[in-house]
mmCIF file of C-alpha atoms in Angstrom:
data_model
loop_
_atom_site.group_PDB
_atom_site.id
_atom_site.type_symbol
_atom_site.label_atom_id
_atom_site.label_comp_id
_atom_site.label_asym_id
_atom_site.label_seq_id
_atom_site.Cartn_x
_atom_site.Cartn_y
_atom_site.Cartn_z
ATOM 1 C CA MET A 1 10.484 -49.118 7.998
ATOM 2 C CA LEU A 2 6.780 -49.879 7.572
ATOM 3 C CA PHE A 3 4.694 -51.609 10.257
ATOM 4 C CA ARG A 4 1.350 -53.291 10.750
ATOM 5 C CA ILE A 5 -0.259 -51.126 13.433
ATOM 6 C CA LEU A 6 -3.338 -51.644 15.590
ATOM 7 C CA VAL A 7 -4.963 -48.353 16.617
ATOM 8 C CA THR A 8 -7.631 -48.650 19.316
ATOM 9 C CA GLY A 9 -10.214 -45.892 19.599
ATOM 10 C CA SER A 10 -9.787 -45.107 15.921
ATOM 11 C CA SER A 11 -13.131 -43.318 15.458
ATOM 12 C CA GLY A 12 -12.389 -40.495 17.903
ATOM 13 C CA PHE A 13 -10.979 -37.066 17.156
ATOM 14 C CA ILE A 14 -7.415 -38.140 17.936
ATOM 15 C CA GLY A 15 -7.858 -41.660 16.572
ATOM 16 C CA GLY A 16 -9.047 -40.488 13.174
ATOM 17 C CA ALA A 17 -6.113 -38.126 12.786
ATOM 18 C CA VAL A 18 -3.575 -40.735 13.935
ATOM 19 C CA CYS A 19 -4.961 -43.397 11.580
ATOM 20 C CA SER A 20 -4.840 -40.971 8.667
ATOM 21 C CA ALA A 21 -1.236 -39.988 9.451
ATOM 22 C CA LEU A 22 -0.097 -43.596 9.810
ATOM 23 C CA SER A 23 -1.805 -44.879 6.673
ATOM 24 C CA SER A 24 -0.604 -41.868 4.653
ATOM 25 C CA ALA A 25 2.943 -42.712 5.747
ATOM 26 C CA GLY A 26 2.532 -46.184 4.241
ATOM 27 C CA HIS A 27 1.872 -48.226 7.387
ATOM 28 C CA HIS A 28 -0.916 -50.805 7.359
ATOM 29 C CA VAL A 29 -3.459 -49.726 9.975
ATOM 30 C CA ARG A 30 -5.943 -51.995 11.714
ATOM 31 C CA ALA A 31 -8.407 -49.422 13.041
ATOM 32 C CA ALA A 32 -10.395 -50.714 16.018
ATOM 33 C CA SER A 33 -13.474 -48.833 17.228
ATOM 34 C CA ARG A 34 -16.959 -49.430 18.593
ATOM 35 C CA LYS A 35 -18.438 -47.493 15.676
ATOM 36 C CA PRO A 36 -18.123 -48.865 12.123
ATOM 37 C CA GLY A 37 -15.198 -47.244 10.328
ATOM 38 C CA ARG A 38 -14.035 -46.841 6.780
ATOM 39 C CA ALA A 39 -11.582 -49.091 4.980
ATOM 40 C CA GLY A 40 -9.167 -47.968 2.305
ATOM 41 C CA ASN A 41 -5.573 -48.006 1.224
ATOM 42 C CA ASN A 42 -3.499 -49.360 4.110
ATOM 43 C CA LEU A 43 -6.578 -49.236 6.368
ATOM 44 C CA GLU A 44 -8.836 -52.015 7.685
ATOM 45 C CA TRP A 45 -11.591 -51.622 10.274
ATOM 46 C CA VAL A 46 -12.241 -54.108 13.099
ATOM 47 C CA LYS A 47 -14.759 -53.928 15.920
ATOM 48 C CA LEU A 48 -13.378 -52.924 19.309
ATOM 49 C CA PRO A 49 -14.863 -54.880 22.234
ATOM 50 C CA ASP A 50 -16.489 -53.096 25.153
ATOM 51 C CA LEU A 51 -13.595 -52.084 27.409
ATOM 52 C CA GLU A 52 -15.794 -52.295 30.489
ATOM 53 C CA THR A 53 -16.032 -56.079 30.012
ATOM 54 C CA GLN A 54 -13.323 -58.723 29.901
ATOM 55 C CA VAL A 55 -11.599 -58.153 26.565
ATOM 56 C CA ASP A 56 -9.973 -60.840 24.426
ATOM 57 C CA TRP A 57 -7.254 -58.847 22.687
ATOM 58 C CA HIS A 58 -5.628 -61.761 20.885
ATOM 59 C CA PRO A 59 -7.695 -61.710 17.643
ATOM 60 C CA LEU A 60 -6.959 -57.985 17.195
ATOM 61 C CA LEU A 61 -3.216 -58.530 17.660
ATOM 62 C CA GLU A 62 -2.661 -61.267 15.077
ATOM 63 C CA GLY A 63 0.155 -60.142 12.765
ATOM 64 C CA ILE A 64 0.522 -56.739 14.466
ATOM 65 C CA ASP A 65 3.920 -55.061 14.977
ATOM 66 C CA ILE A 66 2.923 -51.887 16.859
ATOM 67 C CA VAL A 67 -0.093 -50.963 18.994
ATOM 68 C CA VAL A 68 -1.295 -47.393 19.493
ATOM 69 C CA HIS A 69 -3.760 -47.543 22.378
ATOM 70 C CA LEU A 70 -6.116 -44.557 22.392
ATOM 71 C CA ALA A 71 -9.393 -46.169 23.462
ATOM 72 C CA ALA A 72 -10.666 -45.170 26.894
ATOM 73 C CA ILE A 73 -13.633 -43.768 28.749
ATOM 74 C CA ALA A 74 -13.002 -40.039 28.713
ATOM 75 C CA HIS A 75 -14.327 -37.480 31.211
ATOM 76 C CA ARG A 76 -18.055 -38.067 31.484
ATOM 77 C CA SER A 77 -20.658 -36.939 33.952
ATOM 78 C CA ARG A 78 -22.292 -39.676 36.045
ATOM 79 C CA VAL A 79 -19.442 -42.135 35.485
ATOM 80 C CA ASP A 80 -18.130 -43.668 38.687
ATOM 81 C CA SER A 81 -14.483 -44.443 39.352
ATOM 82 C CA GLY A 82 -15.129 -48.158 38.810
ATOM 83 C CA ASN A 83 -15.941 -47.557 35.155
ATOM 84 C CA TYR A 84 -12.706 -45.642 34.698
ATOM 85 C CA THR A 85 -10.764 -48.409 36.427
ATOM 86 C CA ARG A 86 -12.221 -51.187 34.275
ATOM 87 C CA ALA A 87 -11.986 -49.412 30.925
ATOM 88 C CA ASN A 88 -8.823 -47.394 31.413
ATOM 89 C CA ARG A 89 -6.674 -49.525 33.729
ATOM 90 C CA VAL A 90 -7.873 -53.128 33.645
ATOM 91 C CA ALA A 91 -8.402 -53.214 29.875
ATOM 92 C CA THR A 92 -4.988 -51.612 29.317
ATOM 93 C CA LYS A 93 -3.367 -54.192 31.587
ATOM 94 C CA GLY A 94 -4.919 -56.989 29.536
ATOM 95 C CA LEU A 95 -3.782 -55.370 26.301
ATOM 96 C CA ALA A 96 -0.212 -55.005 27.533
ATOM 97 C CA GLU A 97 -0.082 -58.651 28.591
ATOM 98 C CA ALA A 98 -1.480 -59.741 25.231
ATOM 99 C CA CYS A 99 1.069 -57.555 23.424
ATOM 100 C CA ARG A 100 3.856 -59.326 25.283
ATOM 101 C CA HIS A 101 2.395 -62.711 24.285
ATOM 102 C CA HIS A 102 2.338 -61.659 20.619
ATOM 103 C CA THR A 103 5.852 -60.138 20.842
ATOM 104 C CA VAL A 104 4.560 -56.744 19.740
ATOM 105 C CA LYS A 105 7.519 -54.461 19.047
ATOM 106 C CA ARG A 106 6.055 -51.490 20.917
ATOM 107 C CA LEU A 107 2.921 -50.355 22.711
ATOM 108 C CA ILE A 108 2.331 -46.612 22.396
ATOM 109 C CA PHE A 109 -0.096 -45.545 25.114
ATOM 110 C CA MET A 110 -2.003 -42.275 24.972
ATOM 111 C CA SER A 111 -2.200 -41.155 28.574
ATOM 112 C CA SER A 112 -2.985 -37.584 29.654
ATOM 113 C CA ILE A 113 -1.315 -34.572 31.218
ATOM 114 C CA GLY A 114 -3.880 -35.120 33.977
ATOM 115 C CA ALA A 115 -1.971 -38.222 35.042
ATOM 116 C CA GLN A 116 0.977 -35.915 35.693
ATOM 117 C CA ALA A 117 -0.517 -32.708 37.057
ATOM 118 C CA GLY A 118 -4.302 -32.537 36.952
ATOM 119 C CA SER A 119 -5.770 -29.473 35.231
ATOM 120 C CA ALA A 120 -3.538 -26.714 36.690
ATOM 121 C CA ALA A 121 -0.044 -26.221 38.093
ATOM 122 C CA ASP A 122 1.863 -23.348 39.677
ATOM 123 C CA SER A 123 5.142 -24.148 37.889
ATOM 124 C CA VAL A 124 6.195 -25.583 34.540
ATOM 125 C CA VAL A 125 5.277 -29.278 34.472
ATOM 126 C CA THR A 126 7.918 -31.829 33.471
ATOM 127 C CA GLU A 127 8.162 -35.600 33.536
ATOM 128 C CA ASN A 128 10.458 -35.371 36.560
ATOM 129 C CA ASP A 129 7.713 -33.916 38.769
ATOM 130 C CA LYS A 130 5.847 -36.170 41.153
ATOM 131 C CA ALA A 131 2.642 -37.320 39.480
ATOM 132 C CA CYS A 132 -0.405 -35.679 41.101
ATOM 133 C CA PRO A 133 -3.583 -36.861 39.340
ATOM 134 C CA ALA A 134 -6.665 -34.992 40.520
ATOM 135 C CA THR A 135 -9.665 -36.979 39.215
ATOM 136 C CA ALA A 136 -10.737 -40.612 38.923
ATOM 137 C CA TYR A 137 -10.039 -40.412 35.188
ATOM 138 C CA ASP A 138 -6.528 -39.058 35.782
ATOM 139 C CA ARG A 139 -5.789 -41.685 38.430
ATOM 140 C CA ALA A 140 -6.937 -44.494 36.138
ATOM 141 C CA LYS A 141 -4.646 -43.196 33.382
ATOM 142 C CA LEU A 142 -1.666 -43.165 35.737
ATOM 143 C CA GLU A 143 -2.527 -46.665 36.968
ATOM 144 C CA ALA A 144 -2.719 -47.834 33.331
ATOM 145 C CA GLU A 145 0.767 -46.415 32.738
ATOM 146 C CA GLU A 146 2.057 -48.399 35.709
ATOM 147 C CA GLU A 147 0.421 -51.602 34.435
ATOM 148 C CA ILE A 148 2.190 -51.167 31.091
ATOM 149 C CA LYS A 149 5.554 -50.654 32.775
ATOM 150 C CA ARG A 150 5.058 -53.794 34.870
ATOM 151 C CA SER A 151 3.996 -55.904 31.894
ATOM 152 C CA GLY A 152 7.425 -56.148 30.283
ATOM 153 C CA VAL A 153 6.167 -55.089 26.844
ATOM 154 C CA PRO A 154 8.301 -52.455 25.051
ATOM 155 C CA TYR A 155 6.414 -49.168 25.392
ATOM 156 C CA THR A 156 6.249 -45.432 24.876
ATOM 157 C CA ILE A 157 3.826 -43.415 27.009
ATOM 158 C CA LEU A 158 2.586 -40.019 25.819
ATOM 159 C CA ARG A 159 0.962 -37.451 28.109
ATOM 160 C CA PRO A 160 -0.670 -34.859 25.832
ATOM 161 C CA VAL A 161 -2.128 -31.573 27.022
ATOM 162 C CA ILE A 162 -5.468 -30.379 25.588
ATOM 163 C CA VAL A 163 -5.494 -31.187 21.872
ATOM 164 C CA TYR A 164 -6.996 -28.785 19.338
ATOM 165 C CA GLY A 165 -7.746 -29.013 15.654
ATOM 166 C CA PRO A 166 -10.651 -29.176 13.204
ATOM 167 C CA GLY A 167 -13.376 -31.335 14.698
ATOM 168 C CA ALA A 168 -12.108 -31.112 18.273
ATOM 169 C CA LYS A 169 -14.760 -31.629 20.918
ATOM 170 C CA ALA A 170 -15.172 -31.019 24.665
ATOM 171 C CA ASN A 171 -13.116 -28.085 26.017
ATOM 172 C CA ILE A 172 -11.868 -26.825 22.658
ATOM 173 C CA ALA A 173 -15.337 -26.974 21.097
ATOM 174 C CA LEU A 174 -16.700 -24.974 24.045
ATOM 175 C CA ILE A 175 -13.976 -22.347 23.682
ATOM 176 C CA VAL A 176 -14.714 -22.004 19.964
ATOM 177 C CA ARG A 177 -18.436 -21.573 20.676
ATOM 178 C CA ILE A 178 -17.686 -18.885 23.257
ATOM 179 C CA ALA A 179 -15.336 -17.102 20.848
ATOM 180 C CA ALA A 180 -18.099 -17.097 18.227
ATOM 181 C CA LEU A 181 -20.566 -15.273 20.478
ATOM 182 C CA PRO A 182 -21.502 -11.814 19.119
ATOM 183 C CA ILE A 183 -20.621 -10.113 22.403
ATOM 184 C CA PRO A 184 -17.487 -8.776 24.130
ATOM 185 C CA LEU A 185 -15.761 -11.402 26.258
ATOM 186 C CA PRO A 186 -14.448 -10.666 29.778
ATOM 187 C CA PHE A 187 -10.993 -12.236 29.338
ATOM 188 C CA GLY A 188 -8.867 -9.240 28.416
ATOM 189 C CA ALA A 189 -7.019 -9.271 31.754
ATOM 190 C CA PHE A 190 -6.391 -13.032 31.787
ATOM 191 C CA ARG A 191 -2.618 -13.459 31.537
ATOM 192 C CA ASN A 192 -2.522 -17.043 32.807
ATOM 193 C CA ARG A 193 -0.881 -19.329 30.276
ATOM 194 C CA ARG A 194 -1.979 -22.724 29.024
ATOM 195 C CA SER A 195 -0.081 -25.268 26.964
ATOM 196 C CA LEU A 196 -2.064 -26.624 24.018
ATOM 197 C CA LEU A 197 -1.264 -29.278 21.413
ATOM 198 C CA SER A 198 -2.029 -29.301 17.705
ATOM 199 C CA ILE A 199 -3.595 -32.560 16.499
ATOM 200 C CA ARG A 200 -1.035 -32.576 13.685
ATOM 201 C CA ASN A 201 1.832 -32.223 16.151
ATOM 202 C CA LEU A 202 0.407 -35.085 18.219
ATOM 203 C CA SER A 203 -0.020 -37.329 15.166
ATOM 204 C CA GLU A 204 3.568 -36.664 14.159
ATOM 205 C CA ALA A 205 4.692 -37.452 17.707
ATOM 206 C CA VAL A 206 3.062 -40.877 17.369
ATOM 207 C CA LEU A 207 4.838 -41.403 14.039
ATOM 208 C CA PHE A 208 8.122 -40.380 15.640
ATOM 209 C CA CYS A 209 7.671 -42.867 18.500
ATOM 210 C CA LEU A 210 7.048 -45.933 16.340
ATOM 211 C CA SER A 211 10.670 -47.008 16.483
ATOM 212 C CA GLY A 212 14.092 -45.939 17.680
ATOM 213 C CA SER A 213 15.808 -46.324 21.017
ATOM 214 C CA ALA A 214 15.410 -42.680 22.079
ATOM 215 C CA THR A 215 11.698 -43.176 22.892
ATOM 216 C CA LEU A 216 11.785 -46.814 23.971
ATOM 217 C CA ASP A 217 10.448 -47.454 27.489
ATOM 218 C CA GLN A 218 10.049 -43.708 28.073
ATOM 219 C CA THR A 219 7.259 -41.373 29.177
ATOM 220 C CA PHE A 220 6.863 -37.994 27.485
ATOM 221 C CA ILE A 221 4.733 -34.899 27.922
ATOM 222 C CA VAL A 222 3.495 -33.712 24.519
ATOM 223 C CA SER A 223 2.657 -30.043 23.952
ATOM 224 C CA ASP A 224 3.246 -27.265 21.464
ATOM 225 C CA PRO A 225 6.532 -25.532 22.381
ATOM 226 C CA GLU A 226 5.089 -22.152 23.413
ATOM 227 C CA PRO A 227 2.217 -21.671 25.894
ATOM 228 C CA ILE A 228 -0.496 -19.119 25.171
ATOM 229 C CA THR A 229 -2.571 -16.910 27.464
ATOM 230 C CA ILE A 230 -6.331 -17.289 27.788
ATOM 231 C CA ALA A 231 -6.747 -13.793 26.323
ATOM 232 C CA GLU A 232 -4.584 -14.777 23.339
ATOM 233 C CA ILE A 233 -6.612 -17.942 22.754
ATOM 234 C CA PHE A 234 -9.847 -15.975 22.332
ATOM 235 C CA SER A 235 -8.317 -13.130 20.354
ATOM 236 C CA THR A 236 -6.584 -15.610 18.012
ATOM 237 C CA LEU A 237 -9.791 -17.539 17.374
ATOM 238 C CA ARG A 238 -11.663 -14.318 16.663
ATOM 239 C CA GLU A 239 -8.891 -13.239 14.330
ATOM 240 C CA GLY A 240 -9.366 -16.504 12.453
ATOM 241 C CA MET A 241 -13.084 -15.708 12.228
ATOM 242 C CA GLY A 242 -12.222 -12.345 10.692
ATOM 243 C CA ARG A 243 -13.287 -10.402 13.779
ATOM 244 C CA SER A 244 -11.647 -8.022 16.203
ATOM 245 C CA PRO A 245 -10.668 -9.488 19.602
ATOM 246 C CA GLY A 246 -13.571 -7.844 21.429
ATOM 247 C CA LEU A 247 -12.101 -8.535 24.866
ATOM 248 C CA ILE A 248 -12.861 -6.434 27.904
ATOM 249 C CA SER A 249 -10.767 -6.441 31.053
ATOM 250 C CA ILE A 250 -12.550 -7.639 34.149
ATOM 251 C CA PRO A 251 -10.337 -8.550 37.133
ATOM 252 C CA PRO A 252 -9.891 -12.346 37.090
ATOM 253 C CA GLN A 253 -10.515 -12.523 40.847
ATOM 254 C CA ALA A 254 -13.998 -11.098 40.326
ATOM 255 C CA LEU A 255 -14.807 -13.792 37.766
ATOM 256 C CA LYS A 256 -13.242 -16.423 40.005
ATOM 257 C CA ALA A 257 -15.683 -15.580 42.786
ATOM 258 C CA MET A 258 -18.610 -15.877 40.380
ATOM 259 C CA VAL A 259 -17.457 -19.214 38.945
ATOM 260 C CA ILE A 260 -16.733 -20.775 42.337
ATOM 261 C CA ALA A 261 -20.071 -19.524 43.662
ATOM 262 C CA THR A 262 -21.770 -21.670 41.020
ATOM 263 C CA GLY A 263 -19.887 -24.726 42.301
ATOM 264 C CA ARG A 264 -17.587 -25.040 39.279
ATOM 265 C CA ARG A 265 -14.111 -24.758 40.760
ATOM 266 C CA SER A 266 -12.774 -27.227 38.181
ATOM 267 C CA LEU A 267 -13.867 -24.810 35.443
ATOM 268 C CA TRP A 268 -11.902 -22.042 37.128
ATOM 269 C CA ASP A 269 -8.806 -24.262 37.192
ATOM 270 C CA ARG A 270 -9.053 -24.587 33.410
ATOM 271 C CA ILE A 271 -9.683 -20.943 32.575
ATOM 272 C CA GLY A 272 -8.211 -18.996 35.476
ATOM 273 C CA ARG A 273 -5.070 -20.907 36.457
ATOM 274 C CA GLU A 274 -1.944 -21.882 34.558
ATOM 275 C CA LEU A 275 -0.925 -25.180 33.078
ATOM 276 C CA VAL A 276 2.385 -24.861 31.255
ATOM 277 C CA ALA A 277 3.820 -28.258 30.346
ATOM 278 C CA SER A 278 7.240 -28.756 28.796
ATOM 279 C CA SER A 279 7.750 -31.098 25.839
ATOM 280 C CA ALA A 280 11.521 -30.488 25.958
ATOM 281 C CA CYS A 281 12.328 -34.165 26.604
ATOM 282 C CA LEU A 282 10.469 -35.357 23.503
ATOM 283 C CA GLN A 283 12.030 -32.593 21.421
ATOM 284 C CA LYS A 284 15.479 -33.553 22.735
ATOM 285 C CA ALA A 285 14.772 -37.111 21.592
ATOM 286 C CA GLY A 286 14.213 -35.741 18.078
ATOM 287 C CA TRP A 287 10.519 -34.841 17.729
ATOM 288 C CA SER A 288 10.060 -31.527 15.930
ATOM 289 C CA PRO A 289 6.561 -29.984 16.180
ATOM 290 C CA ARG A 290 5.718 -28.039 13.045
ATOM 291 C CA VAL A 291 2.435 -26.322 13.894
ATOM 292 C CA GLU A 292 2.665 -23.069 15.874
ATOM 293 C CA THR A 293 -0.217 -22.672 18.312
ATOM 294 C CA LYS A 294 -1.724 -19.434 17.040
ATOM 295 C CA ALA A 295 -1.591 -20.581 13.429
ATOM 296 C CA GLY A 296 -3.169 -23.881 14.442
ATOM 297 C CA LEU A 297 -5.980 -22.180 16.361
ATOM 298 C CA ARG A 298 -6.752 -19.855 13.455
ATOM 299 C CA ALA A 299 -6.956 -22.879 11.139
ATOM 300 C CA ILE A 300 -9.803 -24.332 13.220
ATOM 301 C CA VAL A 301 -12.139 -21.468 12.400
ATOM 302 C CA GLU A 302 -10.831 -20.013 9.150
ATOM 303 C CA PRO A 303 -13.093 -20.772 6.170
ATOM 304 C CA PRO A 304 -11.576 -23.275 3.727
ATOM 305 C CA SER A 305 -9.369 -21.739 1.057
ATOM 306 C CA GLY A 306 -11.432 -20.647 -1.907
ATOM 307 C CA SER A 307 -14.773 -20.885 -0.088
ATOM 308 C CA LEU A 308 -17.399 -18.240 -0.652
ATOM 309 C CA GLU A 309 -18.705 -16.065 2.176
#
C-alpha cells in the first residue's frame, strides 16, 4: 500500500535518509524543512514554519495519509528549556491535534533514547523501564510523546539510540574525527558497551511502522541488535580507514578523573559508561535490521568503491 506522507525536518541527516527511503519505495513524500529542498519523483518540498512560534499545521496536512515527525530543536548550547518546550513539545502537540482533525492514519514520532534513559544506564534499557530523562531536551521529547498519546491520533513512537551513517553529525562526526587523528588513542581498555543504530536500519524501521496493527499505538526503542564497546568503535573505524587500531590501554578511571576535572561529566557518560538498549520489541513485531554495526561503521569511512587513492 502506498501513502502520501508528510516528513517534517526533511533536510536533516535522518530526514534526508527517511525521505529517500520512502520515495524510493513508491510513497509520495511531502518534505517539510526550513531550508529549501529538492523535488523529484514522488518528492515535493514545502517550507516548514518556525517551531518556536505558533504553527498552523493544516496547510501541510492537506491530502496526507501518514506523518513522520522528525523536526525538533536538537541539543544546542545556550538554548534554554523554554525553547525545547515550545519547539519539541508544544509544536508536537499542535501537530497531533491537527493530524486528528485531518484523520491522518498514523503519526510516527521520532523521539530519543534520552526520553527513556538519558545518556547512560547500568542495565539493558527496555521500554518497560521507568522513563528517566536527564536533560531539558530529553524531558521535552518525553512530554511530546505524552501529548501524542493524549491527542487520540493513531501513532507509533520511536526512541532511537545514536544514529550513524555517511554524513552523520554531532557525536558520530566527533568520533570519526578522533579516529582519524594520526596518534594512538587511549581507549584500548574501554570495555563499556554502547548501542548504536545504522541510518539504514532506522529508515527501514520507519517504513515498517507505516501500517499494520503490530506497531499501532506503541512505543519502541530502535537500535542495532548487538552493542559494541568503545574500543571496538575506534578500532572498527580505523580498520575502515585502512589503518591499524592504534589503541593504547590507559585505565578508564584515570581518564574519568581528567574528564570530570574539566567539568565535562556528560562527556564521560557518553564515552566511559554503558548504554545498551534493546530493540527486541520492535524485532518481535517484525522489523528486521539488515546492517550489522561494524560493517555500518566501516562504510562511513571507507573510500567509495572504485575510487583512486
